[in-house]
Coordinates of C-alpha atoms in Angstrom, one line a residue:
M1 CA -59.5 21.3 47.0
L2 CA -60.9 21.7 50.5
T3 CA -58.9 23.2 53.1
T4 CA -58.7 23.1 57.0
P5 CA -58.6 26.1 59.1
L6 CA -54.9 25.7 59.5
H7 CA -54.1 25.9 55.7
E8 CA -52.5 29.5 55.7
L9 CA -50.3 28.4 58.8
H10 CA -49.2 25.4 56.8
V11 CA -48.0 27.7 53.9
E12 CA -46.4 30.1 56.3
L13 CA -44.4 27.1 57.7
G14 CA -43.2 25.9 54.3
A15 CA -44.8 22.7 53.9
K16 CA -45.1 20.7 50.7
M17 CA -49.0 20.5 50.2
V18 CA -50.4 17.7 48.4
P19 CA -54.1 16.5 47.6
F20 CA -55.5 14.2 50.2
A21 CA -59.1 13.0 50.7
G22 CA -60.3 15.9 48.8
Y23 CA -58.3 18.4 51.0
D24 CA -55.0 20.3 50.4
M25 CA -52.8 18.9 53.3
P26 CA -49.2 19.0 54.3
V27 CA -47.1 16.1 53.4
Q28 CA -44.0 17.4 54.9
Y29 CA -42.3 20.5 56.3
P30 CA -38.7 21.6 55.7
L31 CA -37.7 19.4 58.7
G32 CA -38.3 16.4 56.4
I33 CA -40.4 13.2 56.9
L34 CA -37.6 11.1 58.6
K35 CA -36.7 14.0 61.1
E36 CA -40.3 14.7 61.7
H37 CA -41.0 10.8 62.4
L38 CA -38.0 10.7 64.8
H39 CA -38.9 13.9 66.5
T40 CA -42.4 12.7 67.3
R41 CA -40.9 9.5 68.8
A42 CA -38.4 11.7 70.9
A43 CA -40.5 14.7 71.9
A44 CA -43.7 16.0 70.5
G45 CA -45.1 16.6 67.1
L46 CA -48.4 18.6 66.1
F47 CA -50.4 17.3 63.4
D48 CA -53.6 18.8 61.7
V49 CA -56.2 16.1 61.4
S50 CA -58.9 18.5 60.8
H51 CA -59.9 16.8 57.6
M52 CA -61.3 13.9 59.7
G53 CA -65.1 14.0 60.4
Q54 CA -66.4 15.0 63.8
V55 CA -70.1 13.8 64.7
R56 CA -72.3 14.2 67.8
L57 CA -75.0 11.4 68.2
T58 CA -77.9 12.3 70.6
G59 CA -81.2 10.5 71.4
D60 CA -82.8 8.4 74.1
N61 CA -80.1 5.9 73.8
P62 CA -77.5 6.7 71.0
A63 CA -75.3 3.8 72.4
A64 CA -77.8 1.0 71.6
A65 CA -78.7 2.8 68.5
L66 CA -75.0 2.7 67.4
E67 CA -74.5 -0.9 68.4
T68 CA -76.8 -1.7 65.4
L69 CA -74.0 -0.5 63.2
V70 CA -71.0 -1.5 64.8
P71 CA -69.6 -4.8 66.6
G72 CA -68.3 -3.0 69.7
E73 CA -69.7 -2.9 73.2
I74 CA -70.7 0.7 73.4
Q75 CA -73.6 0.6 75.9
A76 CA -71.1 -0.5 78.6
L77 CA -68.6 2.4 77.7
A78 CA -68.3 4.6 80.9
E79 CA -68.8 8.4 80.8
G80 CA -65.7 10.1 79.6
R81 CA -64.2 6.9 77.9
M82 CA -63.6 6.2 74.4
R83 CA -63.3 3.2 72.1
Y84 CA -62.2 2.1 68.7
S85 CA -64.6 0.3 66.5
L86 CA -65.7 -0.3 62.9
F87 CA -68.8 0.2 60.8
T88 CA -69.5 -3.2 59.0
N89 CA -71.8 -4.0 56.2
E90 CA -74.1 -7.1 55.6
H91 CA -71.2 -9.1 54.3
G92 CA -69.0 -8.4 57.2
G93 CA -66.7 -5.9 55.2
I94 CA -65.6 -2.9 56.8
L95 CA -67.2 0.5 55.7
D96 CA -64.9 2.6 57.9
D97 CA -63.1 2.5 61.3
L98 CA -63.8 5.2 63.9
M99 CA -63.4 6.4 67.5
I100 CA -66.5 6.5 69.9
T101 CA -66.3 8.6 73.0
N102 CA -69.3 8.6 75.6
M103 CA -69.8 12.2 76.6
G104 CA -72.7 11.7 78.8
D105 CA -75.5 13.3 77.0
H106 CA -74.2 12.3 73.7
L107 CA -71.8 10.3 71.8
F108 CA -68.8 11.9 70.0
L109 CA -67.5 10.1 66.8
V110 CA -64.5 10.7 64.8
V111 CA -64.5 9.3 61.3
N112 CA -62.0 8.9 58.4
A113 CA -61.8 11.9 56.0
G114 CA -62.6 9.9 52.8
C115 CA -65.5 8.2 54.1
K116 CA -67.3 11.1 56.3
A117 CA -69.8 12.0 54.0
A118 CA -70.8 8.3 53.4
D119 CA -70.6 7.7 57.2
V120 CA -72.9 10.5 58.0
E121 CA -75.4 9.5 55.5
H122 CA -74.9 5.9 56.8
L123 CA -75.9 7.0 60.2
R124 CA -78.7 9.4 59.2
T125 CA -80.3 6.6 57.2
R126 CA -79.9 3.6 59.4
L127 CA -80.5 5.4 62.8
A128 CA -83.5 7.5 61.6
G129 CA -85.9 7.6 64.4
K130 CA -83.3 6.1 66.9
A131 CA -80.7 8.9 67.2
E132 CA -80.1 12.6 66.0
V133 CA -76.8 12.9 63.9
E134 CA -75.0 16.2 63.9
Y135 CA -72.0 16.9 61.6
L136 CA -69.6 19.1 63.3
G137 CA -68.2 21.1 60.3
D138 CA -67.3 23.9 62.6
R139 CA -64.7 22.3 64.5
A140 CA -61.0 21.5 63.7
L141 CA -58.8 18.6 65.1
L142 CA -55.4 18.7 66.3
A143 CA -53.2 15.7 67.2
L144 CA -50.5 16.2 69.7
Q145 CA -48.2 13.0 69.8
G146 CA -44.9 11.9 71.6
P147 CA -43.4 11.1 74.9
Q148 CA -43.4 14.8 75.8
A149 CA -46.9 15.6 74.7
A150 CA -48.4 15.3 78.2
E151 CA -45.9 17.8 79.8
V152 CA -46.6 20.2 76.8
L153 CA -50.3 20.2 77.0
G154 CA -50.1 20.2 80.7
R155 CA -48.9 23.7 80.6
F156 CA -52.1 24.9 79.1
V157 CA -54.6 22.4 80.5
P158 CA -53.0 21.0 83.7
A159 CA -55.7 18.2 84.2
A160 CA -54.7 16.9 80.7
E161 CA -51.3 15.6 82.1
T162 CA -52.9 12.8 84.3
M163 CA -55.6 12.0 81.8
K164 CA -55.9 8.1 81.3
F165 CA -55.3 6.6 77.9
M166 CA -58.7 6.4 75.8
S167 CA -60.3 9.2 78.2
A168 CA -62.0 12.5 77.3
L169 CA -61.8 15.8 79.0
E170 CA -63.9 18.9 78.2
A171 CA -61.8 22.1 79.2
T172 CA -60.6 25.6 78.1
F173 CA -57.3 26.1 76.2
R174 CA -56.4 29.9 76.6
G175 CA -60.0 30.7 76.4
A176 CA -61.0 28.1 73.6
P177 CA -63.4 25.7 74.6
V178 CA -61.7 22.1 73.7
L179 CA -62.7 18.5 73.8
I180 CA -59.3 16.6 74.5
T181 CA -58.9 12.8 74.3
R182 CA -55.8 11.0 75.4
S183 CA -55.6 9.2 72.1
G184 CA -53.8 9.1 68.8
Y185 CA -52.8 7.0 65.7
T186 CA -48.9 7.1 66.3
G187 CA -48.1 4.2 68.8
E188 CA -47.0 7.3 71.1
D189 CA -48.6 8.8 74.2
G190 CA -50.7 11.7 73.0
Y191 CA -53.8 13.6 72.7
E192 CA -56.4 14.8 70.1
I193 CA -57.8 18.4 70.6
S194 CA -61.1 19.2 69.1
V195 CA -61.4 22.9 68.9
P196 CA -63.7 25.5 67.3
N197 CA -62.5 26.5 63.7
A198 CA -62.1 30.1 64.9
F199 CA -59.8 29.2 67.8
A200 CA -57.8 26.5 65.7
E201 CA -54.9 28.6 64.4
I202 CA -54.1 30.3 67.6
T203 CA -54.3 26.9 69.6
A204 CA -51.7 25.4 67.2
R205 CA -49.4 28.4 67.2
L206 CA -49.4 28.1 71.0
L207 CA -48.3 24.6 70.8
L208 CA -45.9 25.1 68.2
A209 CA -44.2 27.9 70.2
E210 CA -43.3 25.2 72.9
E211 CA -39.6 24.2 72.4
E212 CA -40.6 20.5 72.2
V213 CA -43.1 20.7 69.6
E214 CA -42.7 20.5 65.6
A215 CA -45.3 20.6 62.9
I216 CA -45.5 17.1 61.3
G217 CA -47.2 16.2 58.1
L218 CA -48.9 13.2 56.4
G219 CA -45.7 11.4 55.4
A220 CA -44.6 11.1 59.0
R221 CA -48.1 10.4 60.1
D222 CA -48.1 7.3 57.8
S223 CA -44.7 6.0 58.7
L224 CA -45.6 6.2 62.4
R225 CA -48.9 4.5 62.2
L226 CA -47.2 1.9 60.1
E227 CA -44.5 1.0 62.7
A228 CA -47.3 0.9 65.0
G229 CA -48.9 -1.9 63.2
L230 CA -52.2 0.2 62.7
C231 CA -54.5 0.1 59.8
L232 CA -55.2 2.6 57.1
Y233 CA -58.7 2.7 55.7
G234 CA -58.8 2.1 52.1
H235 CA -55.4 0.3 52.3
D236 CA -55.2 -2.4 55.0
I237 CA -59.1 -2.5 55.5
D238 CA -62.0 -1.9 53.4
T239 CA -65.2 -3.6 52.3
T240 CA -63.5 -6.3 51.1
T241 CA -62.0 -7.4 54.4
T242 CA -63.6 -8.5 57.6
P243 CA -62.6 -7.6 61.1
V244 CA -61.3 -11.2 61.8
E245 CA -59.2 -11.4 58.4
A246 CA -57.7 -8.0 59.5
N247 CA -56.7 -9.4 62.9
L248 CA -59.0 -6.9 64.8
N249 CA -61.0 -9.5 66.7
W250 CA -60.6 -7.5 69.8
V251 CA -62.8 -4.8 68.6
I252 CA -65.7 -7.3 69.0
G253 CA -67.1 -7.1 72.5
K254 CA -67.9 -10.4 74.6
R255 CA -71.5 -9.6 74.7
R256 CA -71.7 -8.7 71.0
R257 CA -70.2 -12.1 70.1
A258 CA -72.9 -13.9 72.0
E259 CA -75.9 -11.7 70.8
G260 CA -74.8 -10.5 67.3
G261 CA -77.0 -7.8 66.1
F262 CA -74.7 -5.9 64.1
P263 CA -74.3 -5.9 60.1
G264 CA -72.5 -9.0 59.1
A265 CA -72.6 -10.7 62.4
D266 CA -73.4 -14.0 60.8
V267 CA -70.1 -13.8 58.6
I268 CA -68.1 -12.4 61.4
L269 CA -69.0 -14.6 64.1
D270 CA -68.7 -17.7 61.9
Q271 CA -65.1 -16.7 61.1
L272 CA -64.4 -16.2 64.9
A273 CA -65.5 -19.9 65.5
N274 CA -63.9 -21.3 62.3
G275 CA -61.1 -19.2 60.9
T276 CA -60.5 -17.4 57.8
A277 CA -58.6 -18.1 54.6
R278 CA -56.5 -15.0 55.1
K279 CA -55.1 -12.8 57.7
R280 CA -53.4 -9.5 58.1
V281 CA -49.8 -9.9 59.2
G282 CA -46.6 -7.6 59.6
I283 CA -43.7 -8.2 57.3
R284 CA -39.9 -7.5 57.8
P285 CA -38.1 -7.6 54.4
D286 CA -34.4 -9.0 54.9
G287 CA -32.8 -6.3 53.1
R288 CA -33.0 -2.5 53.0
A289 CA -35.5 -2.2 50.0
P290 CA -39.0 -1.4 51.0
A291 CA -42.0 -3.1 49.7
R292 CA -44.8 -1.0 48.7
E293 CA -48.3 -1.4 48.5
H294 CA -49.6 -4.1 46.0
T295 CA -46.4 -6.0 46.1
Q296 CA -47.0 -9.6 45.8
I297 CA -46.1 -12.0 48.6
T298 CA -45.2 -15.8 47.6
D299 CA -43.9 -18.6 49.5
A300 CA -40.6 -20.0 49.0
F301 CA -41.7 -22.1 45.9
G302 CA -43.2 -18.9 44.3
A303 CA -46.9 -19.7 45.0
F304 CA -49.2 -16.8 45.5
L305 CA -49.9 -16.0 49.2
G306 CA -51.2 -12.4 49.0
E307 CA -50.1 -8.8 48.8
V308 CA -48.7 -6.0 50.8
T309 CA -51.3 -3.3 51.8
S310 CA -49.0 -0.8 53.4
G311 CA -45.3 -0.7 53.4
G312 CA -42.1 1.6 53.4
F313 CA -39.2 2.6 55.6
G314 CA -39.6 2.5 59.3
P315 CA -37.1 5.4 60.8
S316 CA -37.5 4.1 64.4
V317 CA -36.4 0.5 63.4
N318 CA -34.1 1.7 60.7
G319 CA -35.3 -0.7 58.1
P320 CA -38.3 -1.5 55.9
V321 CA -41.4 -2.6 57.5
A322 CA -44.8 -3.7 55.9
M323 CA -48.2 -5.3 56.4
G324 CA -50.5 -7.2 54.3
Y325 CA -52.7 -10.2 53.8
V326 CA -51.3 -13.9 53.4
A327 CA -52.8 -17.2 53.6
T328 CA -53.5 -18.1 57.2
A329 CA -51.4 -21.2 56.9
S330 CA -48.4 -19.0 56.4
A331 CA -49.5 -16.2 59.1
A332 CA -47.4 -17.5 61.8
P333 CA -44.6 -15.0 62.8
G334 CA -41.1 -16.1 61.7
T335 CA -42.8 -17.7 58.5
P336 CA -40.3 -17.2 55.4
V337 CA -42.0 -15.4 52.6
N338 CA -40.7 -13.7 49.5
L339 CA -41.8 -10.1 48.1
V340 CA -41.8 -9.8 44.4
V341 CA -40.0 -6.6 43.8
R342 CA -39.4 -5.5 40.2
G343 CA -39.9 -9.2 39.1
K344 CA -37.6 -10.5 41.6
P345 CA -38.2 -12.4 44.9
M346 CA -36.9 -10.6 47.9
P347 CA -36.7 -12.6 51.3
A348 CA -38.7 -11.6 54.1
K349 CA -40.4 -12.9 57.1
V350 CA -44.0 -12.5 58.7
A351 CA -43.4 -10.4 61.9
E352 CA -45.2 -9.4 65.0
M353 CA -46.8 -6.1 65.1
P354 CA -46.2 -3.5 66.3
F355 CA -42.6 -3.2 64.8
F356 CA -41.9 -0.4 67.3
P357 CA -42.9 -0.5 71.0
Q358 CA -46.3 1.4 71.6
R359 CA -45.9 3.8 74.5
Y360 CA -49.4 4.6 75.5
Y361 CA -49.8 6.3 79.0
R362 CA -52.1 4.1 80.9
G363 CA -52.6 6.3 84.0

């Protein structure tokens, strides 16, 4: 098992450690998943996301080079701004989702832990001669999320408090050189802080010493992103799903829709024009029992519509929430469906996402 630079701190804090994407990671702390989730919604939570992959892309025009692999509009991305995008394959399937930041003289990418080795190889192979790919294995990544995150981080880096959503700032955190982005994957206002490994533990300890901040594990990270209607790679999106099926049309830039030029463009642009047979939707079970991944979704007559890809209890909405894929004809919010749990149909409805209002700071 691999470990992050914060592994000893997790153990010291009493975390329950579990294998995740090849790493020994904290799933929860003594506070417990439910309270960790609610604390992040109410104050500020600190997450260790150092298992994610950080990559620097350089060259004469790294944005143009990267556009040959993603459907996003990267060349128009202003310096200091960031964008969510997808690596697609020749069939329109999703290889991974990622964040892309324009740092002026290079692009800074953050990719998923389970895909990072394949992503780096993909970048190096497909962009050979067009861009240089540097994997930043010497940096940790912390996520400070919640409505009080800005106030907390502002005590250490005053300029961070007024950053705009999806913007980046190079700064110093008590002597440590950091790259801060106002972003995250919880539906809350917050930041991700890229910091050299040598400074990771002291940075985390300083943040955790603030009254508003608690350490948060993978369990609450998952329930927070699910309430926000955000996809988890390998569950809600993968190589068998396209951006259009996944209801991620907004990642495909206007110019890219007109010009194409990314893997699977023919398939994806045809789906934009003509629709798809299935769609990712939110689902709200009528009762209290959660519907887990792979739960079958049927119509009122028992006909198969699709299956749940993520599901669980939403602490902030005080009830079960799920997302999954259904036949497009049954994808409208409010459509009654059944979830087959332990062989029995459980009433539910297709629902709007996010389930919990997102509270990003727009600046």
